[in-house]
Amino acid sequence: MRRSLSWLIPALVAFGGCPFCPLLVDPEVLGNQSRRVVVEVCSGGNFIDGKGGTDQCVMDVGAQDLSARVSREIKLHNVAEDPVKITGYEFSSASDPAFAVVHYPDVINPGVTSQLIVSFRPLLESTVEGDLILLTDAQNTNPSSEEPGDGKGRITIHMKGAGVNNGVPHLEVSVELGAEVSSCCDLGYVAKGNVATCPVRLKNTGQRGLVLEEVGFVAEATDGPWEPVGRQPVPNDPTDDEAFTIGPGESKIISFKFKPTDVLPHAARVRIKTNAPRVCGPVGQFADNMCSPLSYADPCPSEQVGIATVDLKGQGADPPVCVAKIKSVNGDSVFDPDLIEPLDDVELTAEDSYTSQPDLTVTGYKWTIVRKPVGSGVHFDNDASPTPRFVFDNTSTNIITGLDLVGEYEARCEVTDSRGTKSINDAQATVAFRATPSEAIHLQLVWDAPETDVDLHLVREFPVDSGSFEKNSDNDCYYANCKPTTDGPIWGSAETEAHKGPNPVLDVDDVQGYGPENSNINEPLPGKYKALVHYFSDHGNGDTVATLRVYLYGNLVAEYFRLISDGEWWDVGNVIWPGDAAPSWEEVDALQ
């Protein structure tokens, strides 16, 4: 049984007032209708004080800046006994797209006031209008069916507003694939299982912030495995405005990925909706496999204002296979990969790579170094060659062919066939090896300041057991006497060859930064061998952090780091070589 609300007004007044009493219906009018709503902007109906219920509803937003979003609240009051449901909304077909609903309440409980939030973003310099239609089960609405209150009642709010030009955003769209700039995105042939990306640049050349309102695919013009990259804006969500705003003179890249699973062609059309009031139409569309140039409708149809489209296409393909391996070491095609050493000239090859079809050929190569020792500056002499070689920069003008440091190296190749498909295989495309010194004693020096000269000195104790280490002498292997191009100090018998056996060698003298400098002895005589580092000249570039590593029979036994200044000597320590026992390392680590 329905209860009358005739008792409610005097009861509320008796207990201190009634905030919604001016909006309540006359009890004689209410009857047994228990789901009734009052809409703030409506003036028609049978409610007291001229506050109509759901008739003659108008929301005038007034004049607003072009492209700027403003929001307005419309209060909805439930003045009856039961909850009122808002089951949805729609705009009439003639409504301007500048109007949008930001939020509406699903349910309004008895005695509760809820908010309907609408937004207005004008894109035309004129007055625009539209009809917002709320769908509800309130019984005091204009029914759209024979049974009032069945959830299909309609509350029509007439929306009005105008745009004023106080400076607007302007959208420029381009597709950027490497150095190529186009109005369409043609990815060509993409290997099955691989991912290719279309980057689309959006640039704001206007005077106000450009807001991305919606980015997505046009369903009827899109097929195949296309996806947007990253988070996309939510239509009509003002909380997204800041995150998706491009300032005047700024640009943003939005990307779309293509991951084919077959060898068929696929296309997509991207729809970009913004608050740019003078942009609409196709940026670029494919016609007869050709990309049409940039074109906008002028003037824009009102329903298309701020909307631009970009066409994408790509085709799946069976990829070529890259086969990577070591071609030669020090020019010799017969070698043991386990005996590669620092400074060895290592040449790789991808010449055995092959395509998926006999009518295709391998036309391009791309090499990358996946792993190298810490501090290594090694790179390829030509990373686009089928047979690249490892090199490193000894000075700003001198490039040395070979590996610079002891440690693990790994390289990977990618090949491209004659129709542009890139390889995606890993195992065969990767080659890995280790550079290990074969010398009994190997000292390695590197530093971090460019255009500086740091020197490595390997000084023998002479006479043996005397505690005497004379630097810059014949008992010191350093830049002046120990490079391979010099006669070299003789620490063994007079008959021994320089740089061989017990006689030391300094492989490189780096005078302009980074190193490495390596000092070696193949067959040390019993005694002590001191590792010294001298900051010969900073050339005005200041302090540097030097790193010294000590290898005995290819094993790292010590590693030291030290900040040193121009002119300083760093006594790192001594290699103890007893002759009849295992060698060892004696730490000093002191500046002189």
Coordinates of C-alpha atoms in Angstrom, one line a residue:
M1 CA 0.0 0.0 0.0
R2 CA 1.3 3.5 -0.9
R3 CA 1.6 6.1 1.8
S4 CA 0.8 9.8 1.4
L5 CA 3.5 12.4 2.2
S6 CA 0.9 14.8 3.6
W7 CA 2.3 14.3 7.0
L8 CA 5.9 15.1 6.0
I9 CA 5.9 18.9 5.8
P10 CA 4.4 19.7 9.2
A11 CA 6.5 17.0 10.8
L12 CA 9.8 18.4 9.3
V13 CA 8.8 22.0 10.2
A14 CA 8.1 20.9 13.8
F15 CA 11.6 19.5 14.0
G16 CA 13.5 22.5 12.8
G17 CA 12.7 23.2 9.2
C18 CA 12.6 21.5 5.8
P19 CA 15.4 22.4 3.4
F20 CA 13.6 21.0 0.3
C21 CA 10.1 22.1 1.3
P22 CA 9.8 24.8 -1.4
L23 CA 10.4 22.0 -4.0
L24 CA 7.8 19.6 -2.6
V25 CA 4.7 18.9 -4.5
D26 CA 1.3 19.8 -3.2
P27 CA 0.0 16.6 -1.5
E28 CA -3.2 16.8 -3.5
V29 CA -1.1 16.7 -6.7
L30 CA 1.3 14.0 -5.5
G31 CA -1.4 11.3 -5.2
N32 CA 0.1 7.8 -5.1
Q33 CA 3.1 8.5 -7.4
S34 CA 6.1 7.5 -5.3
R35 CA 9.0 8.2 -7.8
R36 CA 9.2 11.9 -8.6
V37 CA 12.2 14.1 -9.3
V38 CA 12.7 17.9 -9.5
V39 CA 15.4 19.1 -12.0
E40 CA 17.0 22.4 -11.1
V41 CA 16.9 24.0 -14.6
C42 CA 13.3 23.1 -15.3
S43 CA 10.5 25.6 -14.9
G44 CA 7.5 23.6 -15.9
G45 CA 5.4 21.4 -13.7
N46 CA 3.0 21.4 -10.8
F47 CA 5.5 22.2 -8.0
I48 CA 5.2 25.1 -5.6
D49 CA 7.2 28.3 -5.9
G50 CA 7.3 27.9 -9.7
K51 CA 10.0 25.1 -9.4
G52 CA 8.7 22.8 -12.1
G53 CA 9.5 19.2 -12.1
T54 CA 10.7 17.9 -15.5
D55 CA 9.2 20.3 -18.1
Q56 CA 10.6 23.4 -19.9
C57 CA 14.2 22.6 -19.0
V58 CA 17.0 24.9 -20.2
M59 CA 20.7 25.1 -19.5
D60 CA 22.5 28.1 -20.9
V61 CA 26.3 27.8 -20.6
G62 CA 26.8 31.3 -22.0
A63 CA 29.8 32.5 -24.1
Q64 CA 33.0 30.5 -23.6
D65 CA 36.5 30.5 -25.1
L66 CA 36.8 28.3 -28.2
S67 CA 38.3 24.9 -27.4
A68 CA 38.3 25.4 -23.6
R69 CA 36.2 22.9 -21.6
V70 CA 33.8 24.2 -18.9
S71 CA 31.6 22.1 -16.6
R72 CA 28.2 22.8 -15.1
E73 CA 26.3 21.0 -12.4
I74 CA 22.5 20.4 -12.6
K75 CA 20.9 19.4 -9.3
L76 CA 18.4 16.6 -9.3
H77 CA 16.1 16.3 -6.2
N78 CA 14.2 13.2 -5.2
V79 CA 11.1 14.5 -3.5
A80 CA 9.2 11.2 -3.2
E81 CA 9.2 8.0 -1.2
D82 CA 11.1 5.6 -3.4
P83 CA 14.6 5.8 -5.1
V84 CA 14.6 7.3 -8.6
K85 CA 16.7 5.6 -11.2
I86 CA 18.6 7.4 -14.1
T87 CA 18.9 4.6 -16.6
G88 CA 21.0 6.5 -19.1
Y89 CA 21.1 9.5 -21.4
E90 CA 21.3 10.4 -25.1
F91 CA 21.7 13.6 -27.2
S92 CA 19.3 14.4 -30.0
S93 CA 20.7 13.9 -33.5
A94 CA 20.8 17.7 -34.1
S95 CA 22.8 18.4 -30.9
D96 CA 26.2 20.0 -31.3
P97 CA 29.1 17.7 -30.2
A98 CA 30.4 20.5 -28.0
F99 CA 28.1 19.2 -25.2
A100 CA 28.9 16.1 -23.2
V101 CA 27.9 14.4 -20.0
V102 CA 30.7 14.0 -17.5
H103 CA 28.7 12.3 -14.8
Y104 CA 25.1 11.3 -13.9
P105 CA 23.8 9.5 -10.9
D106 CA 22.5 6.0 -11.3
V107 CA 20.1 6.2 -8.3
I108 CA 18.8 9.2 -6.3
N109 CA 17.5 8.1 -2.9
P110 CA 14.5 9.7 -1.2
G111 CA 15.2 13.1 0.1
V112 CA 18.6 13.2 -1.6
T113 CA 20.0 15.8 -4.0
S114 CA 22.4 14.5 -6.7
Q115 CA 24.4 16.2 -9.4
L116 CA 24.3 15.8 -13.2
I117 CA 27.5 17.2 -14.6
V118 CA 27.7 18.4 -18.2
S119 CA 30.6 19.9 -20.1
F120 CA 30.8 22.4 -22.9
R121 CA 33.7 22.8 -25.3
P122 CA 32.8 25.1 -28.1
L123 CA 34.6 24.6 -31.4
L124 CA 32.7 27.1 -33.5
E125 CA 32.4 30.9 -33.3
S126 CA 28.7 30.9 -33.1
T127 CA 25.8 29.9 -30.8
V128 CA 25.3 26.2 -30.7
E129 CA 22.4 24.1 -29.2
G130 CA 21.4 20.6 -28.4
D131 CA 19.0 18.5 -26.4
L132 CA 20.2 16.2 -23.6
I133 CA 17.7 13.5 -22.9
L134 CA 17.8 11.7 -19.5
L135 CA 16.2 8.3 -19.3
T136 CA 14.5 7.6 -15.9
D137 CA 11.8 5.7 -14.1
A138 CA 10.5 8.9 -12.4
Q139 CA 6.7 9.0 -12.8
N140 CA 6.5 12.8 -13.4
T141 CA 8.3 12.6 -16.8
N142 CA 7.2 12.6 -20.4
P143 CA 6.9 8.8 -21.0
S144 CA 8.3 7.2 -24.1
S145 CA 6.1 4.2 -23.6
E146 CA 2.6 3.4 -22.6
E147 CA 3.5 2.7 -19.0
P148 CA 4.8 5.7 -17.0
G149 CA 7.6 4.9 -14.6
D150 CA 8.8 1.8 -16.6
G151 CA 12.4 3.2 -16.7
K152 CA 11.9 4.8 -20.2
G153 CA 10.7 8.2 -19.1
R154 CA 12.4 11.1 -20.7
I155 CA 13.6 14.5 -19.3
T156 CA 14.7 16.8 -22.1
I157 CA 17.2 19.6 -21.2
H158 CA 17.8 22.1 -23.9
M159 CA 21.5 23.0 -24.0
K160 CA 22.8 26.4 -25.3
G161 CA 26.2 28.0 -25.5
A162 CA 28.4 30.1 -27.7
G163 CA 32.1 30.1 -28.7
V164 CA 34.4 33.1 -28.5
N165 CA 37.8 33.2 -30.2
N166 CA 40.4 34.3 -27.8
G167 CA 43.2 32.2 -29.3
V168 CA 42.8 28.6 -30.3
P169 CA 44.9 25.5 -30.7
H170 CA 45.8 24.1 -34.1
L171 CA 46.7 20.6 -34.9
E172 CA 49.4 19.4 -37.4
V173 CA 49.7 15.6 -37.9
S174 CA 52.6 13.8 -39.5
V175 CA 53.9 10.2 -39.6
E176 CA 57.6 9.8 -38.8
L177 CA 59.3 6.6 -39.8
G178 CA 63.0 7.2 -39.2
A179 CA 64.0 10.2 -41.3
E180 CA 60.9 9.9 -43.5
V181 CA 58.0 12.2 -42.8
S182 CA 54.6 11.3 -44.5
S183 CA 50.9 11.7 -44.1
C184 CA 50.3 7.9 -44.0
C185 CA 52.1 5.1 -42.3
D186 CA 53.3 2.3 -44.5
L187 CA 55.2 -0.4 -42.5
G188 CA 55.9 -2.6 -45.5
Y189 CA 56.6 -6.2 -44.8
V190 CA 56.9 -7.1 -41.2
A191 CA 58.0 -10.5 -40.0
K192 CA 55.4 -12.8 -38.5
G193 CA 55.6 -12.5 -34.7
N194 CA 57.6 -9.3 -34.8
V195 CA 56.2 -5.9 -33.8
A196 CA 56.5 -2.8 -35.9
T197 CA 55.4 0.6 -34.8
C198 CA 53.8 3.6 -36.5
P199 CA 54.7 6.8 -34.7
V200 CA 52.3 9.7 -35.4
R201 CA 53.4 13.2 -34.3
L202 CA 50.8 15.6 -33.1
K203 CA 52.0 19.2 -33.1
N204 CA 50.2 22.2 -31.7
T205 CA 50.9 25.3 -33.8
G206 CA 48.1 27.4 -32.1
Q207 CA 47.9 29.7 -29.1
R208 CA 46.1 27.5 -26.6
G209 CA 46.5 24.0 -25.2
L210 CA 45.6 21.2 -27.6
V211 CA 43.7 18.5 -25.8
L212 CA 43.4 14.9 -27.1
E213 CA 39.9 13.9 -26.4
E214 CA 39.8 10.5 -28.1
V215 CA 42.3 8.4 -30.0
G216 CA 41.1 5.1 -31.5
F217 CA 40.6 3.0 -34.6
V218 CA 37.8 3.4 -37.1
A219 CA 36.2 -0.1 -37.0
E220 CA 35.0 -0.3 -40.5
A221 CA 38.4 0.7 -41.9
T222 CA 40.6 -1.4 -39.7
D223 CA 41.5 -5.1 -39.9
G224 CA 44.2 -7.2 -38.4
P225 CA 46.5 -7.1 -35.4
W226 CA 46.7 -3.3 -34.7
E227 CA 46.9 -1.9 -31.2
P228 CA 47.6 1.5 -29.6
V229 CA 50.7 1.9 -27.5
G230 CA 50.2 3.2 -24.0
R231 CA 47.2 4.8 -22.3
Q232 CA 44.7 6.5 -24.5
P233 CA 42.4 9.4 -23.5
V234 CA 38.9 8.7 -22.3
P235 CA 36.2 10.5 -24.3
N236 CA 34.6 13.4 -22.4
D237 CA 36.6 12.8 -19.3
P238 CA 37.9 16.2 -18.1
T239 CA 40.3 14.5 -15.6
D240 CA 42.2 13.4 -18.7
D241 CA 42.6 17.0 -20.1
E242 CA 45.8 17.8 -18.3
A243 CA 47.5 14.4 -19.0
F244 CA 46.6 14.7 -22.7
T245 CA 47.2 18.4 -23.3
I246 CA 49.9 19.6 -25.8
G247 CA 51.0 23.1 -25.1
P248 CA 51.5 25.8 -27.8
G249 CA 54.5 25.0 -29.9
E250 CA 54.9 21.5 -28.4
S251 CA 54.3 18.1 -29.9
K252 CA 53.5 14.6 -28.8
I253 CA 54.1 11.2 -30.4
I254 CA 51.3 8.6 -30.3
S255 CA 52.1 5.2 -31.5
F256 CA 50.3 2.2 -32.9
K257 CA 51.8 -1.3 -33.2
F258 CA 51.4 -4.0 -35.8
K259 CA 52.1 -7.6 -34.9
P260 CA 51.2 -9.9 -37.8
T261 CA 50.4 -13.6 -37.4
D262 CA 50.0 -14.3 -41.1
V263 CA 51.4 -13.2 -44.5
L264 CA 48.4 -11.1 -45.5
P265 CA 48.1 -7.3 -45.9
H266 CA 46.3 -5.4 -43.2
A267 CA 45.2 -1.8 -42.8
A268 CA 43.9 0.5 -40.1
R269 CA 42.5 4.0 -39.8
V270 CA 43.2 6.0 -36.7
R271 CA 40.7 8.6 -35.6
I272 CA 42.1 11.5 -33.5
K273 CA 39.6 13.9 -31.9
T274 CA 40.9 17.1 -30.3
N275 CA 39.7 20.5 -29.4
A276 CA 41.3 22.1 -32.5
P277 CA 38.4 24.1 -34.0
R278 CA 39.7 24.3 -37.5
V279 CA 40.9 20.8 -38.2
C280 CA 39.0 18.0 -39.7
G281 CA 39.2 15.4 -42.4
P282 CA 41.9 12.9 -43.5
V283 CA 45.5 13.7 -42.8
G284 CA 46.5 10.9 -45.2
Q285 CA 44.6 8.0 -46.8
F286 CA 45.7 5.1 -49.0
A287 CA 44.1 5.0 -52.4
D288 CA 45.3 2.5 -55.0
N289 CA 48.2 1.7 -52.7
M290 CA 49.3 5.3 -52.7
C291 CA 49.2 7.8 -49.9
S292 CA 47.2 10.9 -50.6
P293 CA 48.7 14.2 -49.3
L294 CA 47.5 16.1 -46.3
S295 CA 44.0 17.5 -46.8
Y296 CA 41.4 19.1 -44.5
A297 CA 37.8 20.0 -45.2
D298 CA 37.3 23.7 -45.3
P299 CA 35.0 24.7 -43.8
C300 CA 34.6 21.7 -41.4
P301 CA 31.2 20.1 -41.1
S302 CA 30.2 20.8 -37.5
E303 CA 30.0 17.2 -36.5
Q304 CA 33.6 16.6 -37.8
V305 CA 35.3 19.6 -36.1
G306 CA 38.5 18.6 -34.4
I307 CA 38.5 15.1 -35.9
A308 CA 41.4 13.9 -38.1
T309 CA 42.2 10.5 -39.5
V310 CA 45.5 8.8 -40.5
D311 CA 45.8 5.6 -42.5
L312 CA 48.2 2.8 -41.5
K313 CA 49.1 -0.4 -43.4
G314 CA 51.5 -3.3 -43.2
Q315 CA 51.9 -6.9 -44.4
G316 CA 53.0 -10.0 -42.6
A317 CA 55.9 -11.9 -44.1
D318 CA 58.1 -14.9 -43.4
P319 CA 61.4 -13.3 -42.3
P320 CA 65.0 -13.9 -43.4
V321 CA 67.3 -15.7 -41.0
C322 CA 70.6 -14.1 -39.7
V323 CA 73.5 -16.5 -39.1
A324 CA 76.3 -14.8 -37.1
K325 CA 79.7 -16.3 -36.3
I326 CA 83.4 -15.4 -36.0
K327 CA 85.0 -15.2 -39.4
S328 CA 88.6 -14.8 -38.4
V329 CA 91.0 -13.9 -35.5
N330 CA 94.0 -11.8 -36.5
G331 CA 93.2 -12.5 -40.1
D332 CA 93.3 -16.3 -39.7
S333 CA 90.2 -18.2 -40.5
V334 CA 91.5 -21.2 -38.5
F335 CA 91.5 -20.3 -34.8
D336 CA 90.5 -21.5 -31.3
P337 CA 87.7 -19.3 -30.0
D338 CA 88.8 -20.1 -26.4
L339 CA 92.2 -18.5 -27.1
I340 CA 91.0 -15.0 -28.0
E341 CA 93.0 -12.3 -26.2
P342 CA 92.8 -8.6 -25.6
L343 CA 93.9 -6.6 -28.7
D344 CA 93.1 -9.6 -31.0
D345 CA 91.5 -8.5 -34.3
V346 CA 88.2 -10.3 -34.3
E347 CA 86.1 -10.2 -37.5
L348 CA 82.5 -11.4 -37.5
T349 CA 80.4 -12.5 -40.4
A350 CA 76.7 -12.8 -41.4
E351 CA 77.4 -14.0 -44.9
D352 CA 75.7 -17.3 -44.3
S353 CA 72.3 -15.6 -43.6
Y354 CA 69.4 -16.6 -45.9
T355 CA 65.9 -15.6 -47.0
S356 CA 62.6 -17.4 -46.7
Q357 CA 62.0 -17.4 -50.5
P358 CA 64.5 -18.2 -53.3
D359 CA 63.5 -15.0 -55.3
L360 CA 64.6 -12.8 -52.3
T361 CA 68.1 -11.8 -51.3
V362 CA 69.7 -10.4 -48.2
T363 CA 70.2 -6.7 -48.8
G364 CA 71.0 -5.2 -45.4
Y365 CA 72.9 -5.9 -42.2
K366 CA 72.7 -4.3 -38.7
W367 CA 75.1 -5.3 -35.9
T368 CA 74.8 -4.4 -32.2
I369 CA 77.1 -5.2 -29.3
V370 CA 74.9 -6.8 -26.7
R371 CA 77.6 -7.2 -24.0
K372 CA 81.1 -6.1 -23.4
P373 CA 83.4 -5.7 -20.3
V374 CA 82.8 -2.8 -17.9
G375 CA 84.8 0.2 -19.1
S376 CA 85.2 -1.1 -22.6
G377 CA 84.9 1.4 -25.5
V378 CA 84.8 -1.2 -28.2
H379 CA 82.5 -0.8 -31.2
F380 CA 82.3 -2.0 -34.8
D381 CA 84.2 -0.4 -37.6
N382 CA 81.0 -0.7 -39.7
D383 CA 77.9 -2.0 -38.1
A384 CA 76.1 -2.2 -41.5
S385 CA 78.8 -4.5 -43.0
P386 CA 78.3 -8.3 -43.4
T387 CA 81.8 -8.7 -42.0
P388 CA 82.4 -6.1 -39.2
R389 CA 85.5 -5.9 -37.0
F390 CA 85.8 -4.8 -33.4
V391 CA 87.7 -1.5 -32.9
F392 CA 88.3 1.0 -30.1
D393 CA 89.3 4.6 -29.9
N394 CA 92.8 5.0 -28.4
T395 CA 92.8 8.8 -28.9
S396 CA 90.5 11.3 -30.5
T397 CA 92.1 10.6 -33.8
N398 CA 93.5 7.1 -33.5
I399 CA 91.3 4.0 -33.9
I400 CA 92.8 0.6 -33.0
T401 CA 91.5 -2.6 -34.5
G402 CA 90.9 -5.2 -31.9
L403 CA 89.4 -5.9 -28.5
D404 CA 90.4 -3.4 -25.7
L405 CA 89.7 -5.3 -22.4
V406 CA 89.6 -8.7 -20.9
G407 CA 86.1 -10.1 -20.5
E408 CA 82.9 -11.3 -22.1
Y409 CA 81.8 -10.1 -25.6
E410 CA 78.5 -10.7 -27.3
A411 CA 77.2 -9.4 -30.6
R412 CA 73.9 -9.8 -32.5
C413 CA 73.1 -9.3 -36.2
E414 CA 69.8 -8.4 -38.0
V415 CA 69.4 -8.8 -41.7
T416 CA 66.9 -7.3 -44.1
D417 CA 65.7 -9.0 -47.3
S418 CA 65.0 -7.4 -50.6
R419 CA 61.4 -6.6 -49.8
G420 CA 62.3 -4.9 -46.5
T421 CA 61.5 -7.7 -44.0
K422 CA 63.9 -7.9 -41.0
S423 CA 65.1 -11.0 -39.3
I424 CA 63.8 -11.8 -35.8
N425 CA 65.8 -15.0 -34.9
D426 CA 68.1 -14.9 -31.8
A427 CA 70.1 -18.1 -31.3
Q428 CA 71.8 -18.2 -34.7
A429 CA 72.0 -14.4 -34.9
T430 CA 74.1 -14.1 -31.7
V431 CA 77.9 -14.8 -31.3
A432 CA 79.6 -14.7 -27.9
F433 CA 83.2 -15.3 -26.7
R434 CA 85.6 -14.3 -24.0
A435 CA 88.9 -12.4 -24.3
T436 CA 91.4 -13.9 -21.9
P437 CA 95.1 -12.8 -21.6
S438 CA 97.6 -15.6 -22.2
E439 CA 100.4 -13.8 -20.5
A440 CA 101.5 -14.8 -17.0
I441 CA 101.2 -11.1 -15.9
H442 CA 98.7 -8.8 -17.4
L443 CA 98.1 -5.3 -16.0
Q444 CA 95.1 -3.3 -17.4
L445 CA 94.7 0.5 -16.9
V446 CA 91.6 2.5 -17.9
W447 CA 90.3 6.0 -16.8
D448 CA 87.2 8.1 -17.2
A449 CA 88.4 11.6 -18.3
P450 CA 88.6 12.4 -22.0
E451 CA 91.6 14.2 -23.5
T452 CA 93.9 13.3 -20.7
D453 CA 97.2 11.3 -20.5
V454 CA 97.5 8.7 -17.8
D455 CA 100.5 6.2 -17.9
L456 CA 101.0 2.7 -16.7
H457 CA 104.4 1.7 -15.3
L458 CA 105.4 -1.9 -14.6
V459 CA 108.6 -1.7 -12.6
R460 CA 110.8 -4.7 -11.6
E461 CA 112.5 -4.8 -8.2
F462 CA 116.2 -4.6 -9.1
P463 CA 118.4 -6.0 -7.7
V464 CA 116.1 -8.8 -6.6
D465 CA 115.2 -8.6 -2.9
S466 CA 116.7 -5.1 -2.6
G467 CA 113.4 -3.3 -2.2
S468 CA 114.5 -0.9 -5.0
F469 CA 112.0 0.1 -7.7
E470 CA 113.5 2.7 -10.1
K471 CA 110.8 4.3 -12.3
N472 CA 111.6 5.9 -15.7
S473 CA 114.6 3.6 -16.1
D474 CA 115.4 0.4 -17.9
N475 CA 113.8 -1.4 -15.0
D476 CA 110.6 0.3 -15.8
C477 CA 108.3 -0.8 -18.6
Y478 CA 106.5 2.5 -19.7
Y479 CA 105.7 4.6 -22.7
A480 CA 109.3 5.7 -23.5
N481 CA 110.9 2.3 -23.8
C482 CA 108.3 -0.5 -23.8
K483 CA 105.9 -0.1 -26.7
P484 CA 106.0 -2.7 -29.5
T485 CA 107.7 -0.2 -31.8
T486 CA 110.6 0.3 -29.4
D487 CA 113.6 -2.0 -28.7
G488 CA 112.2 -2.7 -25.2
P489 CA 113.9 -3.4 -21.9
I490 CA 115.7 -6.7 -21.6
W491 CA 115.0 -8.3 -18.2
G492 CA 116.2 -11.8 -19.1
S493 CA 119.5 -12.9 -20.6
A494 CA 121.1 -10.8 -23.2
E495 CA 120.1 -13.3 -25.8
T496 CA 116.3 -13.0 -25.1
E497 CA 114.2 -11.2 -27.6
A498 CA 112.6 -7.9 -26.6
H499 CA 108.9 -8.1 -25.6
K500 CA 109.1 -11.9 -25.4
G501 CA 109.7 -14.4 -22.6
P502 CA 110.7 -12.6 -19.4
N503 CA 110.8 -9.2 -21.2
P504 CA 107.9 -6.8 -20.7
V505 CA 105.7 -5.1 -23.3
L506 CA 103.3 -2.1 -23.2
D507 CA 100.8 -2.7 -26.0
V508 CA 99.4 0.8 -26.3
D509 CA 100.3 4.3 -25.0
D510 CA 97.0 6.3 -24.9
V511 CA 97.7 10.0 -24.5
Q512 CA 94.2 11.4 -24.9
G513 CA 91.9 9.6 -22.7
Y514 CA 90.2 6.4 -21.5
G515 CA 92.8 3.8 -22.2
P516 CA 93.3 0.9 -22.1
E517 CA 97.0 0.6 -21.5
N518 CA 98.1 -3.0 -21.0
S519 CA 101.5 -4.2 -19.7
N520 CA 102.4 -7.9 -20.1
I521 CA 105.1 -10.4 -19.2
N522 CA 104.8 -13.9 -20.7
E523 CA 107.4 -15.7 -18.6
P524 CA 108.3 -13.7 -15.5
L525 CA 111.6 -14.3 -13.7
P526 CA 111.4 -14.7 -9.9
G527 CA 111.0 -11.3 -8.1
K528 CA 108.6 -8.5 -7.5
Y529 CA 106.9 -6.4 -10.1
K530 CA 105.3 -3.1 -9.1
A531 CA 102.2 -1.6 -10.7
L532 CA 102.4 2.2 -10.8
V533 CA 100.0 4.7 -12.4
H534 CA 101.1 8.3 -13.3
Y535 CA 98.8 11.1 -14.2
F536 CA 101.1 12.5 -16.8
S537 CA 98.9 15.4 -17.9
D538 CA 95.3 16.4 -17.5
H539 CA 95.5 18.9 -20.4
G540 CA 93.3 21.2 -18.3
N541 CA 90.5 18.6 -17.9
G542 CA 90.9 18.0 -14.1
D543 CA 90.9 14.9 -12.0
T544 CA 90.1 11.4 -13.3
V545 CA 89.1 8.1 -11.8
A546 CA 91.7 5.4 -12.8
T547 CA 91.0 1.7 -12.7
L548 CA 93.7 -0.9 -12.5
R549 CA 93.1 -4.6 -12.9
V550 CA 95.7 -7.3 -12.3
Y551 CA 95.5 -10.7 -14.1
L552 CA 97.7 -13.6 -13.3
Y553 CA 97.5 -16.5 -15.8
G554 CA 94.3 -14.9 -17.1
N555 CA 92.6 -14.7 -13.7
L556 CA 91.6 -11.4 -12.2
V557 CA 93.3 -11.2 -8.8
A558 CA 92.9 -7.5 -8.0
E559 CA 90.9 -4.5 -9.1
Y560 CA 91.4 -0.9 -7.7
F561 CA 89.8 2.5 -8.3
R562 CA 91.4 5.8 -7.4
L563 CA 90.6 9.5 -8.0
I564 CA 93.9 11.0 -9.0
S565 CA 95.1 14.5 -9.9
D566 CA 97.5 16.0 -12.5
G567 CA 101.0 14.9 -11.7
E568 CA 100.2 12.3 -9.0
W569 CA 101.7 8.8 -8.8
W570 CA 99.6 6.0 -7.6
D571 CA 101.5 3.0 -6.1
V572 CA 98.9 0.2 -6.5
G573 CA 100.9 -2.8 -5.4
N574 CA 103.3 -5.6 -6.3
V575 CA 103.0 -8.9 -8.1
I576 CA 105.1 -11.5 -6.1
W577 CA 106.6 -14.1 -8.4
P578 CA 108.5 -16.7 -6.4
G579 CA 109.3 -19.0 -9.2
D580 CA 108.9 -22.2 -7.2
A581 CA 105.4 -21.5 -5.9
A582 CA 102.1 -19.8 -7.0
P583 CA 102.3 -16.1 -7.7
S584 CA 100.4 -13.6 -5.5
W585 CA 99.4 -10.0 -5.2
E586 CA 100.7 -7.6 -2.5
E587 CA 98.5 -4.4 -2.0
V588 CA 99.9 -0.9 -1.5
D589 CA 97.2 1.4 -2.9
A590 CA 98.8 4.7 -1.9
L591 CA 99.3 8.1 -3.6
Q592 CA 102.8 9.6 -3.9

